[in-house]
Amino acid sequence: MPSVSFSKDAHTISEGLGNKSIITNDECDRCNEDLGREIEQDLMTYLSPMRTFMSIKGKNGLPKIKDDSFALYESAPGVMHIDLFEQEEPEQKHWEFEQNGDIFKWTFTHPQMVNPQDVYRAVVKYAIGVMEREELPHFNETITWVRKLRSSTDLPRLCFYLDNNPKSIEKPCITVFFRKNDDRSLPYCFVELQVSSVVIFGIIPFCNQDDRTFSKEEDWNHFIDIQTDVCGEGACT
């Protein structure tokens, strides 16, 4: 202030993922609006089928997926409802339905497009939002990338997997790990975000404490091979 305003609550993790209480105090209204529209919406869209099936309430209640040819929503607690509409033109029909005895299979094409790099940006933004302030100078280039002032194809992978035995959590859970030694074969920072049974795992890119991007397969595999043992031995916090 006064160059920017802080009149709105900036949710550290998007409210659409069930976060109602964790607020970032140093995210201005303009960044809150721009990043919510330009990157966080891509993550919301990517996770929308899971959010619908898991009944995760956002700012506007339970999410509903729909276009002119179908709608998917929860019509009552624990009851999923699917509306299917025939279309005159085949290319306007974004669903297929099959029945084999008592087995029903429904396949749909999501009506909204997703930018994978913006999905990555949104997860990294959440991680930055929970860091201690003294860590932030290490991530100036990362913040520039999150704000879409730069782009790159030299990025590590962003991994998604299902937790078969998820803890009973009603809110998203985020954990940010930092390297405690100077082993540059490991990333300085990585993040794990869990939303219901979906876990998203990724390295925070463009940190000035790293000497590589971890986009090469051998660097990524080395990290994956040892990260569980390293964290178990206390090399990560």
JSON list of C-alpha atoms in Angstrom, two decimals:
[
{"chain": "A", "resi": 1, "resn": "MET", "atom": "CA", "xyz": [0.00, 0.00, 0.00]},
{"chain": "A", "resi": 2, "resn": "PRO", "atom": "CA", "xyz": [-0.88, 2.58, -1.22]},
{"chain": "A", "resi": 3, "resn": "SER", "atom": "CA", "xyz": [0.18, 1.41, -4.71]},
{"chain": "A", "resi": 4, "resn": "VAL", "atom": "CA", "xyz": [-2.03, -1.66, -4.32]},
{"chain": "A", "resi": 5, "resn": "SER", "atom": "CA", "xyz": [-4.99, -2.49, -2.09]},
{"chain": "A", "resi": 6, "resn": "PHE", "atom": "CA", "xyz": [-5.63, -5.40, 0.30]},
{"chain": "A", "resi": 7, "resn": "SER", "atom": "CA", "xyz": [-9.37, -5.12, 0.85]},
{"chain": "A", "resi": 8, "resn": "LYS", "atom": "CA", "xyz": [-10.29, -8.71, -0.15]},
{"chain": "A", "resi": 9, "resn": "ASP", "atom": "CA", "xyz": [-9.53, -12.00, 1.56]},
{"chain": "A", "resi": 10, "resn": "ALA", "atom": "CA", "xyz": [-6.88, -13.81, -0.50]},
{"chain": "A", "resi": 11, "resn": "HIS", "atom": "CA", "xyz": [-7.36, -17.52, 0.17]},
{"chain": "A", "resi": 12, "resn": "THR", "atom": "CA", "xyz": [-3.96, -19.23, 0.26]},
{"chain": "A", "resi": 13, "resn": "ILE", "atom": "CA", "xyz": [-5.51, -22.33, -1.31]},
{"chain": "A", "resi": 14, "resn": "SER", "atom": "CA", "xyz": [-8.49, -21.72, -3.56]},
{"chain": "A", "resi": 15, "resn": "GLU", "atom": "CA", "xyz": [-11.83, -21.58, -1.79]},
{"chain": "A", "resi": 16, "resn": "GLY", "atom": "CA", "xyz": [-13.13, -23.88, -4.53]},
{"chain": "A", "resi": 17, "resn": "LEU", "atom": "CA", "xyz": [-11.03, -26.70, -3.05]},
{"chain": "A", "resi": 18, "resn": "GLY", "atom": "CA", "xyz": [-12.72, -26.34, 0.33]},
{"chain": "A", "resi": 19, "resn": "ASN", "atom": "CA", "xyz": [-10.36, -23.87, 2.04]},
{"chain": "A", "resi": 20, "resn": "LYS", "atom": "CA", "xyz": [-12.40, -21.39, 4.06]},
{"chain": "A", "resi": 21, "resn": "SER", "atom": "CA", "xyz": [-9.91, -20.24, 6.69]},
{"chain": "A", "resi": 22, "resn": "ILE", "atom": "CA", "xyz": [-6.28, -19.98, 5.49]},
{"chain": "A", "resi": 23, "resn": "ILE", "atom": "CA", "xyz": [-5.65, -16.44, 4.21]},
{"chain": "A", "resi": 24, "resn": "THR", "atom": "CA", "xyz": [-2.55, -14.88, 2.64]},
{"chain": "A", "resi": 25, "resn": "ASN", "atom": "CA", "xyz": [-2.12, -11.34, 4.01]},
{"chain": "A", "resi": 26, "resn": "ASP", "atom": "CA", "xyz": [0.46, -10.14, 1.46]},
{"chain": "A", "resi": 27, "resn": "GLU", "atom": "CA", "xyz": [-1.41, -10.97, -1.76]},
{"chain": "A", "resi": 28, "resn": "CYS", "atom": "CA", "xyz": [-2.91, -7.77, -3.15]},
{"chain": "A", "resi": 29, "resn": "ASP", "atom": "CA", "xyz": [-6.38, -7.49, -4.63]},
{"chain": "A", "resi": 30, "resn": "ARG", "atom": "CA", "xyz": [-5.09, -7.28, -8.20]},
{"chain": "A", "resi": 31, "resn": "CYS", "atom": "CA", "xyz": [-2.96, -10.44, -7.93]},
{"chain": "A", "resi": 32, "resn": "ASN", "atom": "CA", "xyz": [-5.80, -12.18, -6.14]},
{"chain": "A", "resi": 33, "resn": "GLU", "atom": "CA", "xyz": [-8.19, -11.41, -8.98]},
{"chain": "A", "resi": 34, "resn": "ASP", "atom": "CA", "xyz": [-5.76, -11.94, -11.87]},
{"chain": "A", "resi": 35, "resn": "LEU", "atom": "CA", "xyz": [-4.24, -15.19, -10.62]},
{"chain": "A", "resi": 36, "resn": "GLY", "atom": "CA", "xyz": [-7.61, -16.55, -9.55]},
{"chain": "A", "resi": 37, "resn": "ARG", "atom": "CA", "xyz": [-8.91, -16.03, -13.08]},
{"chain": "A", "resi": 38, "resn": "GLU", "atom": "CA", "xyz": [-5.78, -16.87, -15.08]},
{"chain": "A", "resi": 39, "resn": "ILE", "atom": "CA", "xyz": [-4.21, -19.86, -13.29]},
{"chain": "A", "resi": 40, "resn": "GLU", "atom": "CA", "xyz": [-6.27, -21.11, -10.33]},
{"chain": "A", "resi": 41, "resn": "GLN", "atom": "CA", "xyz": [-9.33, -21.57, -12.52]},
{"chain": "A", "resi": 42, "resn": "ASP", "atom": "CA", "xyz": [-7.37, -24.10, -14.61]},
{"chain": "A", "resi": 43, "resn": "LEU", "atom": "CA", "xyz": [-6.70, -26.19, -11.51]},
{"chain": "A", "resi": 44, "resn": "MET", "atom": "CA", "xyz": [-10.35, -25.90, -10.48]},
{"chain": "A", "resi": 45, "resn": "THR", "atom": "CA", "xyz": [-11.42, -27.13, -13.92]},
{"chain": "A", "resi": 46, "resn": "TYR", "atom": "CA", "xyz": [-8.89, -29.96, -13.92]},
{"chain": "A", "resi": 47, "resn": "LEU", "atom": "CA", "xyz": [-10.14, -31.20, -10.54]},
{"chain": "A", "resi": 48, "resn": "SER", "atom": "CA", "xyz": [-13.82, -30.46, -11.12]},
{"chain": "A", "resi": 49, "resn": "PRO", "atom": "CA", "xyz": [-14.93, -34.09, -11.69]},
{"chain": "A", "resi": 50, "resn": "MET", "atom": "CA", "xyz": [-13.30, -35.09, -8.39]},
{"chain": "A", "resi": 51, "resn": "ARG", "atom": "CA", "xyz": [-14.74, -32.01, -6.64]},
{"chain": "A", "resi": 52, "resn": "THR", "atom": "CA", "xyz": [-18.21, -32.94, -7.89]},
{"chain": "A", "resi": 53, "resn": "PHE", "atom": "CA", "xyz": [-18.04, -36.62, -6.92]},
{"chain": "A", "resi": 54, "resn": "MET", "atom": "CA", "xyz": [-16.44, -35.86, -3.53]},
{"chain": "A", "resi": 55, "resn": "SER", "atom": "CA", "xyz": [-18.99, -33.10, -2.75]},
{"chain": "A", "resi": 56, "resn": "ILE", "atom": "CA", "xyz": [-16.31, -30.46, -2.11]},
{"chain": "A", "resi": 57, "resn": "LYS", "atom": "CA", "xyz": [-18.06, -27.15, -1.59]},
{"chain": "A", "resi": 58, "resn": "GLY", "atom": "CA", "xyz": [-16.55, -24.02, -3.09]},
{"chain": "A", "resi": 59, "resn": "LYS", "atom": "CA", "xyz": [-17.46, -20.35, -2.89]},
{"chain": "A", "resi": 60, "resn": "ASN", "atom": "CA", "xyz": [-20.68, -20.99, -4.84]},
{"chain": "A", "resi": 61, "resn": "GLY", "atom": "CA", "xyz": [-21.59, -24.30, -3.21]},
{"chain": "A", "resi": 62, "resn": "LEU", "atom": "CA", "xyz": [-21.20, -27.71, -4.83]},
{"chain": "A", "resi": 63, "resn": "PRO", "atom": "CA", "xyz": [-19.62, -27.63, -8.32]},
{"chain": "A", "resi": 64, "resn": "LYS", "atom": "CA", "xyz": [-21.67, -28.56, -11.37]},
{"chain": "A", "resi": 65, "resn": "ILE", "atom": "CA", "xyz": [-20.21, -29.63, -14.71]},
{"chain": "A", "resi": 66, "resn": "LYS", "atom": "CA", "xyz": [-22.39, -28.88, -17.71]},
{"chain": "A", "resi": 67, "resn": "ASP", "atom": "CA", "xyz": [-22.60, -27.81, -21.30]},
{"chain": "A", "resi": 68, "resn": "ASP", "atom": "CA", "xyz": [-25.35, -28.03, -23.94]},
{"chain": "A", "resi": 69, "resn": "SER", "atom": "CA", "xyz": [-25.16, -31.82, -24.14]},
{"chain": "A", "resi": 70, "resn": "PHE", "atom": "CA", "xyz": [-24.85, -32.97, -20.50]},
{"chain": "A", "resi": 71, "resn": "ALA", "atom": "CA", "xyz": [-24.86, -31.95, -16.84]},
{"chain": "A", "resi": 72, "resn": "LEU", "atom": "CA", "xyz": [-23.29, -33.65, -13.82]},
{"chain": "A", "resi": 73, "resn": "TYR", "atom": "CA", "xyz": [-24.18, -32.56, -10.29]},
{"chain": "A", "resi": 74, "resn": "GLU", "atom": "CA", "xyz": [-25.20, -33.75, -6.83]},
{"chain": "A", "resi": 75, "resn": "SER", "atom": "CA", "xyz": [-29.01, -33.62, -6.68]},
{"chain": "A", "resi": 76, "resn": "ALA", "atom": "CA", "xyz": [-29.20, -34.73, -3.02]},
{"chain": "A", "resi": 77, "resn": "PRO", "atom": "CA", "xyz": [-26.59, -35.58, -0.37]},
{"chain": "A", "resi": 78, "resn": "GLY", "atom": "CA", "xyz": [-24.65, -38.56, -1.71]},
{"chain": "A", "resi": 79, "resn": "VAL", "atom": "CA", "xyz": [-26.74, -38.77, -4.93]},
{"chain": "A", "resi": 80, "resn": "MET", "atom": "CA", "xyz": [-25.06, -37.95, -8.27]},
{"chain": "A", "resi": 81, "resn": "HIS", "atom": "CA", "xyz": [-27.36, -36.87, -11.09]},
{"chain": "A", "resi": 82, "resn": "ILE", "atom": "CA", "xyz": [-26.50, -36.99, -14.80]},
{"chain": "A", "resi": 83, "resn": "ASP", "atom": "CA", "xyz": [-28.56, -35.27, -17.48]},
{"chain": "A", "resi": 84, "resn": "LEU", "atom": "CA", "xyz": [-27.82, -36.30, -21.07]},
{"chain": "A", "resi": 85, "resn": "PHE", "atom": "CA", "xyz": [-29.13, -34.31, -24.03]},
{"chain": "A", "resi": 86, "resn": "GLU", "atom": "CA", "xyz": [-29.08, -35.53, -27.61]},
{"chain": "A", "resi": 87, "resn": "GLN", "atom": "CA", "xyz": [-27.67, -33.09, -30.16]},
{"chain": "A", "resi": 88, "resn": "GLU", "atom": "CA", "xyz": [-28.50, -32.67, -33.81]},
{"chain": "A", "resi": 89, "resn": "GLU", "atom": "CA", "xyz": [-24.84, -32.38, -34.78]},
{"chain": "A", "resi": 90, "resn": "PRO", "atom": "CA", "xyz": [-22.55, -35.27, -33.66]},
{"chain": "A", "resi": 91, "resn": "GLU", "atom": "CA", "xyz": [-19.66, -32.90, -32.83]},
{"chain": "A", "resi": 92, "resn": "GLN", "atom": "CA", "xyz": [-21.90, -31.13, -30.31]},
{"chain": "A", "resi": 93, "resn": "LYS", "atom": "CA", "xyz": [-22.42, -34.32, -28.31]},
{"chain": "A", "resi": 94, "resn": "HIS", "atom": "CA", "xyz": [-19.69, -34.46, -25.65]},
{"chain": "A", "resi": 95, "resn": "TRP", "atom": "CA", "xyz": [-20.58, -37.77, -24.01]},
{"chain": "A", "resi": 96, "resn": "GLU", "atom": "CA", "xyz": [-20.88, -41.50, -24.63]},
{"chain": "A", "resi": 97, "resn": "PHE", "atom": "CA", "xyz": [-22.95, -43.93, -22.58]},
{"chain": "A", "resi": 98, "resn": "GLU", "atom": "CA", "xyz": [-22.62, -47.72, -22.48]},
{"chain": "A", "resi": 99, "resn": "GLN", "atom": "CA", "xyz": [-24.46, -50.38, -20.48]},
{"chain": "A", "resi": 100, "resn": "ASN", "atom": "CA", "xyz": [-23.26, -53.95, -19.99]},
{"chain": "A", "resi": 101, "resn": "GLY", "atom": "CA", "xyz": [-25.65, -55.76, -17.69]},
{"chain": "A", "resi": 102, "resn": "ASP", "atom": "CA", "xyz": [-25.57, -53.93, -14.37]},
{"chain": "A", "resi": 103, "resn": "ILE", "atom": "CA", "xyz": [-22.44, -51.96, -15.35]},
{"chain": "A", "resi": 104, "resn": "PHE", "atom": "CA", "xyz": [-22.90, -48.44, -16.66]},
{"chain": "A", "resi": 105, "resn": "LYS", "atom": "CA", "xyz": [-20.06, -46.53, -18.31]},
{"chain": "A", "resi": 106, "resn": "TRP", "atom": "CA", "xyz": [-20.29, -42.81, -19.04]},
{"chain": "A", "resi": 107, "resn": "THR", "atom": "CA", "xyz": [-17.50, -40.91, -20.78]},
{"chain": "A", "resi": 108, "resn": "PHE", "atom": "CA", "xyz": [-17.55, -37.14, -21.24]},
{"chain": "A", "resi": 109, "resn": "THR", "atom": "CA", "xyz": [-15.38, -34.39, -22.64]},
{"chain": "A", "resi": 110, "resn": "HIS", "atom": "CA", "xyz": [-15.02, -31.52, -20.22]},
{"chain": "A", "resi": 111, "resn": "PRO", "atom": "CA", "xyz": [-16.51, -28.35, -21.71]},
{"chain": "A", "resi": 112, "resn": "GLN", "atom": "CA", "xyz": [-13.64, -26.13, -20.47]},
{"chain": "A", "resi": 113, "resn": "MET", "atom": "CA", "xyz": [-10.06, -26.15, -21.71]},
{"chain": "A", "resi": 114, "resn": "VAL", "atom": "CA", "xyz": [-7.10, -26.43, -19.32]},
{"chain": "A", "resi": 115, "resn": "ASN", "atom": "CA", "xyz": [-3.54, -25.07, -19.64]},
{"chain": "A", "resi": 116, "resn": "PRO", "atom": "CA", "xyz": [-1.28, -27.66, -17.92]},
{"chain": "A", "resi": 117, "resn": "GLN", "atom": "CA", "xyz": [1.40, -25.07, -17.11]},
{"chain": "A", "resi": 118, "resn": "ASP", "atom": "CA", "xyz": [-1.20, -22.91, -15.35]},
{"chain": "A", "resi": 119, "resn": "VAL", "atom": "CA", "xyz": [-2.26, -25.94, -13.28]},
{"chain": "A", "resi": 120, "resn": "TYR", "atom": "CA", "xyz": [1.39, -26.21, -12.19]},
{"chain": "A", "resi": 121, "resn": "ARG", "atom": "CA", "xyz": [1.53, -22.47, -11.49]},
{"chain": "A", "resi": 122, "resn": "ALA", "atom": "CA", "xyz": [-1.52, -22.67, -9.24]},
{"chain": "A", "resi": 123, "resn": "VAL", "atom": "CA", "xyz": [-0.03, -25.44, -7.10]},
{"chain": "A", "resi": 124, "resn": "VAL", "atom": "CA", "xyz": [3.25, -23.51, -6.79]},
{"chain": "A", "resi": 125, "resn": "LYS", "atom": "CA", "xyz": [1.33, -20.36, -5.85]},
{"chain": "A", "resi": 126, "resn": "TYR", "atom": "CA", "xyz": [-0.26, -22.24, -2.95]},
{"chain": "A", "resi": 127, "resn": "ALA", "atom": "CA", "xyz": [3.19, -23.36, -1.77]},
{"chain": "A", "resi": 128, "resn": "ILE", "atom": "CA", "xyz": [4.58, -19.82, -1.88]},
{"chain": "A", "resi": 129, "resn": "GLY", "atom": "CA", "xyz": [1.57, -18.64, 0.09]},
{"chain": "A", "resi": 130, "resn": "VAL", "atom": "CA", "xyz": [2.51, -20.76, 3.12]},
{"chain": "A", "resi": 131, "resn": "MET", "atom": "CA", "xyz": [6.28, -20.16, 3.12]},
{"chain": "A", "resi": 132, "resn": "GLU", "atom": "CA", "xyz": [8.05, -18.15, 5.78]},
{"chain": "A", "resi": 133, "resn": "ARG", "atom": "CA", "xyz": [8.93, -14.69, 4.49]},
{"chain": "A", "resi": 134, "resn": "GLU", "atom": "CA", "xyz": [12.68, -15.25, 4.83]},
{"chain": "A", "resi": 135, "resn": "GLU", "atom": "CA", "xyz": [12.41, -17.97, 2.16]},
{"chain": "A", "resi": 136, "resn": "LEU", "atom": "CA", "xyz": [10.75, -15.77, -0.46]},
{"chain": "A", "resi": 137, "resn": "PRO", "atom": "CA", "xyz": [13.95, -14.11, -1.83]},
{"chain": "A", "resi": 138, "resn": "HIS", "atom": "CA", "xyz": [14.98, -17.56, -3.10]},
{"chain": "A", "resi": 139, "resn": "PHE", "atom": "CA", "xyz": [11.89, -17.63, -5.30]},
{"chain": "A", "resi": 140, "resn": "ASN", "atom": "CA", "xyz": [11.85, -14.28, -7.11]},
{"chain": "A", "resi": 141, "resn": "GLU", "atom": "CA", "xyz": [12.04, -15.98, -10.52]},
{"chain": "A", "resi": 142, "resn": "THR", "atom": "CA", "xyz": [9.40, -18.46, -9.42]},
{"chain": "A", "resi": 143, "resn": "ILE", "atom": "CA", "xyz": [7.01, -15.64, -8.53]},
{"chain": "A", "resi": 144, "resn": "THR", "atom": "CA", "xyz": [7.68, -14.03, -11.92]},
{"chain": "A", "resi": 145, "resn": "TRP", "atom": "CA", "xyz": [6.70, -17.33, -13.57]},
{"chain": "A", "resi": 146, "resn": "VAL", "atom": "CA", "xyz": [3.60, -17.74, -11.39]},
{"chain": "A", "resi": 147, "resn": "ARG", "atom": "CA", "xyz": [2.48, -14.24, -12.40]},
{"chain": "A", "resi": 148, "resn": "LYS", "atom": "CA", "xyz": [2.84, -15.31, -16.07]},
{"chain": "A", "resi": 149, "resn": "LEU", "atom": "CA", "xyz": [5.52, -12.70, -16.75]},
{"chain": "A", "resi": 150, "resn": "ARG", "atom": "CA", "xyz": [7.68, -15.53, -18.13]},
{"chain": "A", "resi": 151, "resn": "SER", "atom": "CA", "xyz": [7.05, -18.97, -19.57]},
{"chain": "A", "resi": 152, "resn": "SER", "atom": "CA", "xyz": [9.19, -22.08, -19.89]},
{"chain": "A", "resi": 153, "resn": "THR", "atom": "CA", "xyz": [9.05, -25.58, -21.28]},
{"chain": "A", "resi": 154, "resn": "ASP", "atom": "CA", "xyz": [12.07, -26.63, -19.17]},
{"chain": "A", "resi": 155, "resn": "LEU", "atom": "CA", "xyz": [10.04, -27.77, -16.18]},
{"chain": "A", "resi": 156, "resn": "PRO", "atom": "CA", "xyz": [10.00, -30.87, -13.97]},
{"chain": "A", "resi": 157, "resn": "ARG", "atom": "CA", "xyz": [6.95, -33.07, -13.85]},
{"chain": "A", "resi": 158, "resn": "LEU", "atom": "CA", "xyz": [3.83, -32.35, -11.83]},
{"chain": "A", "resi": 159, "resn": "CYS", "atom": "CA", "xyz": [2.51, -35.67, -10.54]},
{"chain": "A", "resi": 160, "resn": "PHE", "atom": "CA", "xyz": [-1.04, -36.67, -9.66]},
{"chain": "A", "resi": 161, "resn": "TYR", "atom": "CA", "xyz": [-1.94, -39.86, -7.86]},
{"chain": "A", "resi": 162, "resn": "LEU", "atom": "CA", "xyz": [-4.82, -41.30, -5.83]},
{"chain": "A", "resi": 163, "resn": "ASP", "atom": "CA", "xyz": [-4.48, -42.07, -2.15]},
{"chain": "A", "resi": 164, "resn": "ASN", "atom": "CA", "xyz": [-6.30, -45.37, -1.74]},
{"chain": "A", "resi": 165, "resn": "ASN", "atom": "CA", "xyz": [-6.59, -44.84, 1.99]},
{"chain": "A", "resi": 166, "resn": "PRO", "atom": "CA", "xyz": [-7.08, -41.10, 2.39]},
{"chain": "A", "resi": 167, "resn": "LYS", "atom": "CA", "xyz": [-7.30, -39.63, 5.83]},
{"chain": "A", "resi": 168, "resn": "SER", "atom": "CA", "xyz": [-10.66, -38.23, 6.79]},
{"chain": "A", "resi": 169, "resn": "ILE", "atom": "CA", "xyz": [-9.99, -34.61, 5.82]},
{"chain": "A", "resi": 170, "resn": "GLU", "atom": "CA", "xyz": [-12.66, -32.12, 4.88]},
{"chain": "A", "resi": 171, "resn": "LYS", "atom": "CA", "xyz": [-10.19, -29.41, 3.86]},
{"chain": "A", "resi": 172, "resn": "PRO", "atom": "CA", "xyz": [-7.20, -29.42, 1.50]},
{"chain": "A", "resi": 173, "resn": "CYS", "atom": "CA", "xyz": [-3.85, -30.18, 3.08]},
{"chain": "A", "resi": 174, "resn": "ILE", "atom": "CA", "xyz": [-0.56, -28.72, 1.83]},
{"chain": "A", "resi": 175, "resn": "THR", "atom": "CA", "xyz": [2.98, -29.62, 2.90]},
{"chain": "A", "resi": 176, "resn": "VAL", "atom": "CA", "xyz": [6.08, -27.78, 1.68]},
{"chain": "A", "resi": 177, "resn": "PHE", "atom": "CA", "xyz": [9.48, -29.47, 2.09]},
{"chain": "A", "resi": 178, "resn": "PHE", "atom": "CA", "xyz": [12.87, -27.70, 2.12]},
{"chain": "A", "resi": 179, "resn": "ARG", "atom": "CA", "xyz": [16.31, -29.21, 1.60]},
{"chain": "A", "resi": 180, "resn": "LYS", "atom": "CA", "xyz": [18.37, -28.98, 4.79]},
{"chain": "A", "resi": 181, "resn": "ASN", "atom": "CA", "xyz": [21.79, -29.65, 3.27]},
{"chain": "A", "resi": 182, "resn": "ASP", "atom": "CA", "xyz": [23.68, -28.47, 0.18]},
{"chain": "A", "resi": 183, "resn": "ASP", "atom": "CA", "xyz": [23.14, -31.55, -1.96]},
{"chain": "A", "resi": 184, "resn": "ARG", "atom": "CA", "xyz": [22.29, -29.87, -5.25]},
{"chain": "A", "resi": 185, "resn": "SER", "atom": "CA", "xyz": [21.24, -33.19, -6.76]},
{"chain": "A", "resi": 186, "resn": "LEU", "atom": "CA", "xyz": [18.03, -32.63, -4.79]},
{"chain": "A", "resi": 187, "resn": "PRO", "atom": "CA", "xyz": [15.63, -29.74, -5.27]},
{"chain": "A", "resi": 188, "resn": "TYR", "atom": "CA", "xyz": [15.64, -27.03, -2.63]},
{"chain": "A", "resi": 189, "resn": "CYS", "atom": "CA", "xyz": [11.86, -27.16, -2.29]},
{"chain": "A", "resi": 190, "resn": "PHE", "atom": "CA", "xyz": [8.93, -29.36, -3.28]},
{"chain": "A", "resi": 191, "resn": "VAL", "atom": "CA", "xyz": [5.24, -29.41, -2.42]},
{"chain": "A", "resi": 192, "resn": "GLU", "atom": "CA", "xyz": [2.54, -31.98, -1.77]},
{"chain": "A", "resi": 193, "resn": "LEU", "atom": "CA", "xyz": [-1.09, -30.90, -2.00]},
{"chain": "A", "resi": 194, "resn": "GLN", "atom": "CA", "xyz": [-3.89, -33.28, -1.04]},
{"chain": "A", "resi": 195, "resn": "VAL", "atom": "CA", "xyz": [-7.52, -32.61, -1.91]},
{"chain": "A", "resi": 196, "resn": "SER", "atom": "CA", "xyz": [-9.71, -35.47, -0.76]},
{"chain": "A", "resi": 197, "resn": "SER", "atom": "CA", "xyz": [-8.16, -38.61, -2.31]},
{"chain": "A", "resi": 198, "resn": "VAL", "atom": "CA", "xyz": [-6.15, -36.73, -4.97]},
{"chain": "A", "resi": 199, "resn": "VAL", "atom": "CA", "xyz": [-2.52, -35.94, -4.17]},
{"chain": "A", "resi": 200, "resn": "ILE", "atom": "CA", "xyz": [-0.51, -33.49, -6.30]},
{"chain": "A", "resi": 201, "resn": "PHE", "atom": "CA", "xyz": [3.26, -33.58, -5.97]},
{"chain": "A", "resi": 202, "resn": "GLY", "atom": "CA", "xyz": [5.82, -31.28, -7.60]},
{"chain": "A", "resi": 203, "resn": "ILE", "atom": "CA", "xyz": [9.14, -29.45, -7.37]},
{"chain": "A", "resi": 204, "resn": "ILE", "atom": "CA", "xyz": [9.07, -25.66, -6.95]},
{"chain": "A", "resi": 205, "resn": "PRO", "atom": "CA", "xyz": [10.89, -24.44, -10.09]},
{"chain": "A", "resi": 206, "resn": "PHE", "atom": "CA", "xyz": [13.28, -21.51, -10.69]},
{"chain": "A", "resi": 207, "resn": "CYS", "atom": "CA", "xyz": [14.66, -21.44, -7.14]},
{"chain": "A", "resi": 208, "resn": "ASN", "atom": "CA", "xyz": [18.04, -19.72, -6.87]},
{"chain": "A", "resi": 209, "resn": "GLN", "atom": "CA", "xyz": [19.25, -22.50, -4.56]},
{"chain": "A", "resi": 210, "resn": "ASP", "atom": "CA", "xyz": [19.06, -25.06, -7.39]},
{"chain": "A", "resi": 211, "resn": "ASP", "atom": "CA", "xyz": [21.65, -25.54, -10.13]},
{"chain": "A", "resi": 212, "resn": "ARG", "atom": "CA", "xyz": [19.40, -27.62, -12.39]},
{"chain": "A", "resi": 213, "resn": "THR", "atom": "CA", "xyz": [15.79, -27.66, -13.52]},
{"chain": "A", "resi": 214, "resn": "PHE", "atom": "CA", "xyz": [15.08, -31.34, -12.71]},
{"chain": "A", "resi": 215, "resn": "SER", "atom": "CA", "xyz": [13.42, -31.66, -16.10]},
{"chain": "A", "resi": 216, "resn": "LYS", "atom": "CA", "xyz": [15.97, -34.26, -17.24]},
{"chain": "A", "resi": 217, "resn": "GLU", "atom": "CA", "xyz": [14.82, -37.80, -16.63]},
{"chain": "A", "resi": 218, "resn": "GLU", "atom": "CA", "xyz": [17.95, -38.81, -14.73]},
{"chain": "A", "resi": 219, "resn": "ASP", "atom": "CA", "xyz": [17.66, -35.85, -12.33]},
{"chain": "A", "resi": 220, "resn": "TRP", "atom": "CA", "xyz": [13.97, -36.49, -11.74]},
{"chain": "A", "resi": 221, "resn": "ASN", "atom": "CA", "xyz": [14.45, -40.24, -11.22]},
{"chain": "A", "resi": 222, "resn": "HIS", "atom": "CA", "xyz": [17.29, -39.62, -8.76]},
{"chain": "A", "resi": 223, "resn": "PHE", "atom": "CA", "xyz": [15.03, -37.35, -6.73]},
{"chain": "A", "resi": 224, "resn": "ILE", "atom": "CA", "xyz": [12.12, -39.79, -6.78]},
{"chain": "A", "resi": 225, "resn": "ASP", "atom": "CA", "xyz": [14.34, -42.75, -5.89]},
{"chain": "A", "resi": 226, "resn": "ILE", "atom": "CA", "xyz": [15.68, -41.19, -2.71]},
{"chain": "A", "resi": 227, "resn": "GLN", "atom": "CA", "xyz": [13.13, -38.60, -1.57]},
{"chain": "A", "resi": 228, "resn": "THR", "atom": "CA", "xyz": [11.21, -41.02, 0.66]},
{"chain": "A", "resi": 229, "resn": "ASP", "atom": "CA", "xyz": [14.40, -42.20, 2.39]},
{"chain": "A", "resi": 230, "resn": "VAL", "atom": "CA", "xyz": [15.75, -38.67, 2.65]},
{"chain": "A", "resi": 231, "resn": "CYS", "atom": "CA", "xyz": [12.59, -37.36, 4.32]},
{"chain": "A", "resi": 232, "resn": "GLY", "atom": "CA", "xyz": [12.52, -40.37, 6.60]},
{"chain": "A", "resi": 233, "resn": "GLU", "atom": "CA", "xyz": [16.08, -39.61, 7.76]},
{"chain": "A", "resi": 234, "resn": "GLY", "atom": "CA", "xyz": [15.22, -36.01, 8.58]},
{"chain": "A", "resi": 235, "resn": "ALA", "atom": "CA", "xyz": [16.95, -34.27, 5.67]},
{"chain": "A", "resi": 236, "resn": "CYS", "atom": "CA", "xyz": [13.71, -32.49, 4.81]},
{"chain": "A", "resi": 237, "resn": "THR", "atom": "CA", "xyz": [11.45, -30.35, 6.98]}
]
